[in-house]
Tab-separated table of C-alpha atoms (C1' of nucleotides) in Angstrom:
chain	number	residue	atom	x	y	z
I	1	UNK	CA	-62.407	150.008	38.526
I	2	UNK	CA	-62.391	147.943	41.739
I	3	UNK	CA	-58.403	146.579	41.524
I	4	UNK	CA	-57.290	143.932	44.515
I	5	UNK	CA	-56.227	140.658	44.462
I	6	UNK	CA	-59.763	139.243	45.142
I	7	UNK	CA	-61.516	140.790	42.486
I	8	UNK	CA	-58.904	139.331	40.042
I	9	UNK	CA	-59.023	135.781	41.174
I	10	UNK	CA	-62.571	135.732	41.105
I	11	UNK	CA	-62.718	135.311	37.549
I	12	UNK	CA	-62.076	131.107	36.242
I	13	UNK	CA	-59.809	132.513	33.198
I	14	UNK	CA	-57.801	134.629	35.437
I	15	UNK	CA	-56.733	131.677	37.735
I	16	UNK	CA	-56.476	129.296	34.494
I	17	UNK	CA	-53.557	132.365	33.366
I	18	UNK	CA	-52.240	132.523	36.862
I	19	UNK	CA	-51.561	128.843	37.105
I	20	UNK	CA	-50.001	128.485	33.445
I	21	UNK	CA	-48.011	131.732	34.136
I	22	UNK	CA	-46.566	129.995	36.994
I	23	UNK	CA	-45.092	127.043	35.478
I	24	UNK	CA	-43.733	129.873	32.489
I	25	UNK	CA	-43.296	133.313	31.358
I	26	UNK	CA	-45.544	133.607	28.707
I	27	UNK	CA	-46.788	135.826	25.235
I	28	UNK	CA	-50.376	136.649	25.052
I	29	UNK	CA	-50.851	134.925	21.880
I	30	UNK	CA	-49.344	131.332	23.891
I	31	UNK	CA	-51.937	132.100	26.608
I	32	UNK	CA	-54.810	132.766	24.137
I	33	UNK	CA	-53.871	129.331	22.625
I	34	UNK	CA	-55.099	127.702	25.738
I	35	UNK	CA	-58.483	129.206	25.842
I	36	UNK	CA	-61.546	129.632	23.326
I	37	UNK	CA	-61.954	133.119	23.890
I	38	UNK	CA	-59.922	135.971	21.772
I	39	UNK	CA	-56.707	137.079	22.301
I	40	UNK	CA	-58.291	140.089	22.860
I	41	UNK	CA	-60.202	139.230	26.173
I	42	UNK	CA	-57.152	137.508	26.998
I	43	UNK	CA	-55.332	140.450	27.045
I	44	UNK	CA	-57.814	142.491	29.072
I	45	UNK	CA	-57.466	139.994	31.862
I	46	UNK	CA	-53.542	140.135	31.724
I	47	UNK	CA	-54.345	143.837	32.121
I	48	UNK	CA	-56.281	143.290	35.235
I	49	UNK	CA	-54.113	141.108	36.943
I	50	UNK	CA	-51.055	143.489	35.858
I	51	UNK	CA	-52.593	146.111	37.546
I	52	UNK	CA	-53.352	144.543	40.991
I	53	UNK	CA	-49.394	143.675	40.718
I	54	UNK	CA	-50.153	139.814	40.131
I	55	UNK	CA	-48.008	139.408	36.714
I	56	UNK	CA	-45.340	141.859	35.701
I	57	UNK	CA	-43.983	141.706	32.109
I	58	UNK	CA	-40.645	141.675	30.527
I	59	UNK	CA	-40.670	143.151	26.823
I	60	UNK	CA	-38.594	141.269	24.513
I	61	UNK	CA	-39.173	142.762	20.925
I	62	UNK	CA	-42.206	143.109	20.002
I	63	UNK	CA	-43.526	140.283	21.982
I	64	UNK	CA	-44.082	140.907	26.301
I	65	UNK	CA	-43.708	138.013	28.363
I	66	UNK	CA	-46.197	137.612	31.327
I	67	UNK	CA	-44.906	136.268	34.453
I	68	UNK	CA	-46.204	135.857	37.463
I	69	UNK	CA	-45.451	137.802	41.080
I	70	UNK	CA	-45.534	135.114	43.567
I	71	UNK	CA	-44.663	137.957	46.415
I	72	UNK	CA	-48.366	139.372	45.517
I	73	UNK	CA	-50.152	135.620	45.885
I	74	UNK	CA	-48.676	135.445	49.296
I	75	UNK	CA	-51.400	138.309	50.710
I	76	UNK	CA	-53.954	135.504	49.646
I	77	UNK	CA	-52.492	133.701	52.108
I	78	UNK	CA	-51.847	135.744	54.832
I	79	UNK	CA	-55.625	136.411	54.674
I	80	UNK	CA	-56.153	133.033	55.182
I	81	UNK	CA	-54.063	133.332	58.320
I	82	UNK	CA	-56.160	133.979	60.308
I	83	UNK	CA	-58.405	131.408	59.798
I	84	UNK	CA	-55.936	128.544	59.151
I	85	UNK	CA	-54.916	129.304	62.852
I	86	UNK	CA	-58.937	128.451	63.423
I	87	UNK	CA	-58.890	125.325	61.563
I	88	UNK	CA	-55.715	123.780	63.023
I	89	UNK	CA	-57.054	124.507	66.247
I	90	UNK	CA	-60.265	122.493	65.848
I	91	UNK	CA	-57.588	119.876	64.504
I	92	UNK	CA	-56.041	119.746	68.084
I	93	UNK	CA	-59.211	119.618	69.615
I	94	UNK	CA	-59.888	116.437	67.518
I	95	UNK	CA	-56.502	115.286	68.932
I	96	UNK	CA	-57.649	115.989	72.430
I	97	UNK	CA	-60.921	113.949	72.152
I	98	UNK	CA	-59.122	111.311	70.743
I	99	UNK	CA	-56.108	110.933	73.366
I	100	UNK	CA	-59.545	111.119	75.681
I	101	UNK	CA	-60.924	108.713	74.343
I	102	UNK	CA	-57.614	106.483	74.645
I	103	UNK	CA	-57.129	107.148	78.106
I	104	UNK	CA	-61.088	106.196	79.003
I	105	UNK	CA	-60.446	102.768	76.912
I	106	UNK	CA	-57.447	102.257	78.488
I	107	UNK	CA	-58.890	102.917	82.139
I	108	UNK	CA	-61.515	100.298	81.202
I	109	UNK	CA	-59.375	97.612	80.072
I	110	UNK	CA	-58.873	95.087	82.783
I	111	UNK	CA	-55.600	95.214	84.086
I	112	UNK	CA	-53.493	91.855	83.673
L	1	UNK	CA	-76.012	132.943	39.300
L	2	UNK	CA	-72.073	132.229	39.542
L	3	UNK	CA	-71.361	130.658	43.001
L	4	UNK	CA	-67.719	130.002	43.680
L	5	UNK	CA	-65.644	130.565	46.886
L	6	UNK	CA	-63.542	132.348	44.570
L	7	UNK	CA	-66.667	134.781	43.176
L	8	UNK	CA	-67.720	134.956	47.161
L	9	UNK	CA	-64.285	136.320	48.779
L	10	UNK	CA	-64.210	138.497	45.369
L	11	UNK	CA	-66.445	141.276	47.488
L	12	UNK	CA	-65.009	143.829	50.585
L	13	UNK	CA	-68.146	143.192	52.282
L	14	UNK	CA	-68.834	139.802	52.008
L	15	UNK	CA	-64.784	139.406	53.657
L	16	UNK	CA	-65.671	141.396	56.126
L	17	UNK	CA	-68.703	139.150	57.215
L	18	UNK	CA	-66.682	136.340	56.851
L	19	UNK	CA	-64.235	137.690	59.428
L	20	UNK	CA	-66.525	138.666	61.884
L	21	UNK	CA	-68.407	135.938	61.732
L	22	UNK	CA	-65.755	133.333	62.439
L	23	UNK	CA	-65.439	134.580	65.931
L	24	UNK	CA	-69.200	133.545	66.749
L	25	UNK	CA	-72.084	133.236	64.722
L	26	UNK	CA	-74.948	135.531	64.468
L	27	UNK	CA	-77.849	136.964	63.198
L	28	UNK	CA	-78.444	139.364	60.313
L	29	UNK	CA	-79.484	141.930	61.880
L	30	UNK	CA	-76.689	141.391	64.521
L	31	UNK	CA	-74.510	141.292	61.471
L	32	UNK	CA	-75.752	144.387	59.578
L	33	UNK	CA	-74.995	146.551	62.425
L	34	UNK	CA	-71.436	146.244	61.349
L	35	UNK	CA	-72.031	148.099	58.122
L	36	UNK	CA	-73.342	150.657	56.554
L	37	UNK	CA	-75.850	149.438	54.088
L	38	UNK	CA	-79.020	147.862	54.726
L	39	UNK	CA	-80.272	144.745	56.295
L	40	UNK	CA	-81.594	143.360	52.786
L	41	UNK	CA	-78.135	143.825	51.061
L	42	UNK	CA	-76.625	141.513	53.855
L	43	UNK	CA	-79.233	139.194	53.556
L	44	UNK	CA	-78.116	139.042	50.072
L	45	UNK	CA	-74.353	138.615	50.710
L	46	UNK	CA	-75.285	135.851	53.243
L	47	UNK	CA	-77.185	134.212	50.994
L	48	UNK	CA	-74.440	134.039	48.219
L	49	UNK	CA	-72.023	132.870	50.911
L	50	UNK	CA	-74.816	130.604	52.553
L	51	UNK	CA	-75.187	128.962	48.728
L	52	UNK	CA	-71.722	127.856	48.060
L	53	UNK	CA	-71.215	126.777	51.452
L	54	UNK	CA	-68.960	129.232	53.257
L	55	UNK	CA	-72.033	129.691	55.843
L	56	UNK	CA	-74.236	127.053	57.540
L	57	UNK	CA	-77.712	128.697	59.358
L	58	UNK	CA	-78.638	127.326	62.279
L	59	UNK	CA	-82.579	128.795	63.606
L	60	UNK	CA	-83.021	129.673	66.712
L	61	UNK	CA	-87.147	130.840	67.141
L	62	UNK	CA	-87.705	133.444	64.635
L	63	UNK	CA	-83.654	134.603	64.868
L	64	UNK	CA	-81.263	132.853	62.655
L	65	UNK	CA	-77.711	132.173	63.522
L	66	UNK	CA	-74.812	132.364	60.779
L	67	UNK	CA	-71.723	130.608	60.969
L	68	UNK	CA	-68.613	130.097	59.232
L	69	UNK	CA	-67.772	126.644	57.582
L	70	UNK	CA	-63.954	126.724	58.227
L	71	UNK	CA	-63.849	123.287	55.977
L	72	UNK	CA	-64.895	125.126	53.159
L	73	UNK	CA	-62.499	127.909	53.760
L	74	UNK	CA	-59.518	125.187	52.927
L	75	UNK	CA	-60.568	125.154	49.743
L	76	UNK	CA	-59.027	128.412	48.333
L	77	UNK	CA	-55.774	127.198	50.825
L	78	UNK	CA	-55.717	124.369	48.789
L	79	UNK	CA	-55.533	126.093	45.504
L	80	UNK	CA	-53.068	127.899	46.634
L	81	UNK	CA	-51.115	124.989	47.919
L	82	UNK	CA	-49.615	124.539	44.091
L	83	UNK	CA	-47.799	128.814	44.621
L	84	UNK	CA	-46.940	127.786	48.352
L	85	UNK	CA	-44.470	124.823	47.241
L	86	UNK	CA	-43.193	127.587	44.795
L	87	UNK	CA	-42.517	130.672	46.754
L	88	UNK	CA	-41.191	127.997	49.436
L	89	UNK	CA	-38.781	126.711	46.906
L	90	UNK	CA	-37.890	130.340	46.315
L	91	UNK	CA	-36.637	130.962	49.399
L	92	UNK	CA	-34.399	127.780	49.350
L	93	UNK	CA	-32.613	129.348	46.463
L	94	UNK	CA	-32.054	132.603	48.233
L	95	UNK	CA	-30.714	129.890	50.828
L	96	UNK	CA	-28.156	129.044	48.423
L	97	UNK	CA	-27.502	132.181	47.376
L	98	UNK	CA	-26.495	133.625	50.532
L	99	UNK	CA	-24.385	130.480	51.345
L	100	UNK	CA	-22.740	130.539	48.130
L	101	UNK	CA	-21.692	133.844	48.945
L	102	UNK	CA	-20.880	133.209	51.967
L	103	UNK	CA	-18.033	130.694	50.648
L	104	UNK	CA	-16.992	133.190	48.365
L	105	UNK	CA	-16.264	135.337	50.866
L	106	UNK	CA	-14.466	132.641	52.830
L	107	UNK	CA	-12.210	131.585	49.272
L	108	UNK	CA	-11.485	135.480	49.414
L	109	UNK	CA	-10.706	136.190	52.837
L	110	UNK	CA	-7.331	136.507	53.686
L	111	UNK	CA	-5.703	133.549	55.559
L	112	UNK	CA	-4.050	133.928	58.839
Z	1	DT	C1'	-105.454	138.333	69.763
Z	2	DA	C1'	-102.983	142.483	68.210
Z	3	DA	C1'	-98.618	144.643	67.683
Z	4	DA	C1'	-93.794	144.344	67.139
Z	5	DT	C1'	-89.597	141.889	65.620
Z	6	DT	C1'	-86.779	139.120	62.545
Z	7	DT	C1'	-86.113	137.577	58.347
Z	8	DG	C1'	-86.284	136.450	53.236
Z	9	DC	C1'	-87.929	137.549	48.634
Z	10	DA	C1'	-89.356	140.230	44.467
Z	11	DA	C1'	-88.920	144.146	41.528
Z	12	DC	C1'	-86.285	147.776	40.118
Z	13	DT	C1'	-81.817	150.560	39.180
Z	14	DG	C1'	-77.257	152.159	38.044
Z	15	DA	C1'	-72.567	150.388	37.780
Z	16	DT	C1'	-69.451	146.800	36.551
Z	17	DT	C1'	-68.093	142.671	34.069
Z	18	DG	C1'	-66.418	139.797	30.422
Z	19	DG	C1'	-66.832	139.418	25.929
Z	20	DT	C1'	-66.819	141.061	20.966
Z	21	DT	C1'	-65.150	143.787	16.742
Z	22	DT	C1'	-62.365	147.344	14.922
Z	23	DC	C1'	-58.302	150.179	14.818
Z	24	DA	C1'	-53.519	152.058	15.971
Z	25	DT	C1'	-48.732	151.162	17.188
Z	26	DT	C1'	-44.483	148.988	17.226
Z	27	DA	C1'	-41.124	145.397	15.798
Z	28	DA	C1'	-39.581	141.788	12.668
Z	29	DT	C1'	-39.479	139.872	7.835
Z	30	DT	C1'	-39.273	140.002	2.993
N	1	DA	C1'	-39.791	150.258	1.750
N	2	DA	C1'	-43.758	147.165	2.081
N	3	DT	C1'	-45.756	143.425	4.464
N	4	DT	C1'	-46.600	140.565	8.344
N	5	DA	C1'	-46.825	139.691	13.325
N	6	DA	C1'	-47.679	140.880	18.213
N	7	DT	C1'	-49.876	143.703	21.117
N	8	DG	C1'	-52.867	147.226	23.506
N	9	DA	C1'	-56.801	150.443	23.452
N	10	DA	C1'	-61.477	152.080	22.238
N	11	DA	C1'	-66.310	151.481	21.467
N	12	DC	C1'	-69.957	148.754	22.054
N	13	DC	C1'	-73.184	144.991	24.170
N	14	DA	C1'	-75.630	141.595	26.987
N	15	DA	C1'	-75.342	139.671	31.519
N	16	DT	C1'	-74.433	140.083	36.230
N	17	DC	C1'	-73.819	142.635	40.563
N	18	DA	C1'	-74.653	145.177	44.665
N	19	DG	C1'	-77.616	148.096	46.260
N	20	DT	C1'	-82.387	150.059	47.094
N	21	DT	C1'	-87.578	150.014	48.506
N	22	DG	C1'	-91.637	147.545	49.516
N	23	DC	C1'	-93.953	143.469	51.047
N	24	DA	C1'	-95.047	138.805	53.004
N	25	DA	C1'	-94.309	135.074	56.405
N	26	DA	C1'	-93.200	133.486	60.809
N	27	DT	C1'	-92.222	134.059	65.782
N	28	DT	C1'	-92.306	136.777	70.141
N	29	DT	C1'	-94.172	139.942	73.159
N	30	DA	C1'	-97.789	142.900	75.185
DNA sequence: TAAATTTGCAACTGATTGGTTTCATTAATT
DNA sequence: AATTAATGAAACCAATCAGTTGCAAATTTA
């Protein structure tokens, strides 16, 4: 069983239980209630995400609430690191063929 | 065939190509001599990346250059735009926290 | 033109996935 | 104490996945 953070956001459901969790702590049987699939499956994907440390849960009674481990969504991000610093970079380029572009109009315009 | 960004980064190797190929683009068999499995298994993984978008081809006489489509790599930065604003918020209240304990310790500390 | 290179595609295979149904366990109600 | 509710785990199944080998098409090189 392949168990990282990739894997488990590749599924649709487990993002759909990610971004409810978020908003909430929830039951399995509340989460189920948004979806058409079993409680069942439901619960195997809280499973998976548990295990790649994505949701932790907090037993009260005999119901657990889910809730989600922001900490773990960060290494999405810092993945994306590196290439945000790519994109943001092309961004400045735009800048710089812009302010080019300015300074070429401006050299053209006939000076009053 | 499921073809999501999501489904895409979900597979080690297919991360891996991403990565190397956002330095410069190249060619399969450029690409496969990175890893350990065959050409053909590459091919495939560029082919599911090529299909939703990550990778743009660009043919150069019987060689074909890969390379990363950084716009389409905002997409899972913007899903996770929605977690950003909260973990952000999260360290505001640790902010608070820590200043609200700093004025306790200022209420408590003896005055000269 | 013949041979070599680069690539994609088809067919096959074993492993994994996401789902189902059934059952066991524990906690709350009656 | 008996019943109901909430949950996880096991066994099974069809679909998908990532890999393989073999082959065909196109371009370069000899």
């Amino acid at each position: 069983m392949r168990r990282d953070i990739f894997q488990a956001i590749a599924d649709p459901t487990r993002r759909a239980i990610i971004g409810l969790i978020a908003i909430q702590a929830m039951t399995p049987n509340a989460i189920a209630e948004h979806f058409e699939t079993s409680r069942q499956a439901i619960s195997k994907h809280l499973k998976i995400l548990t295990e790649c440390e994505l949701l932790k849960q907090e037993q009260k009674g005999r119901e657990i609430y889910y809730q989600l481990e922001l900490e773990k969504m960060k290494e999405i991000d810092q993945w994306l690191t590196q290439f945000k610093a790519m994109w943001e970079n092309r961004f400045n380029e735009l800048d710089n063929v812009l302010a080019n572009l300015k300074n070429k109009t401006d050299e053209n315009e006939p000076t009053i």
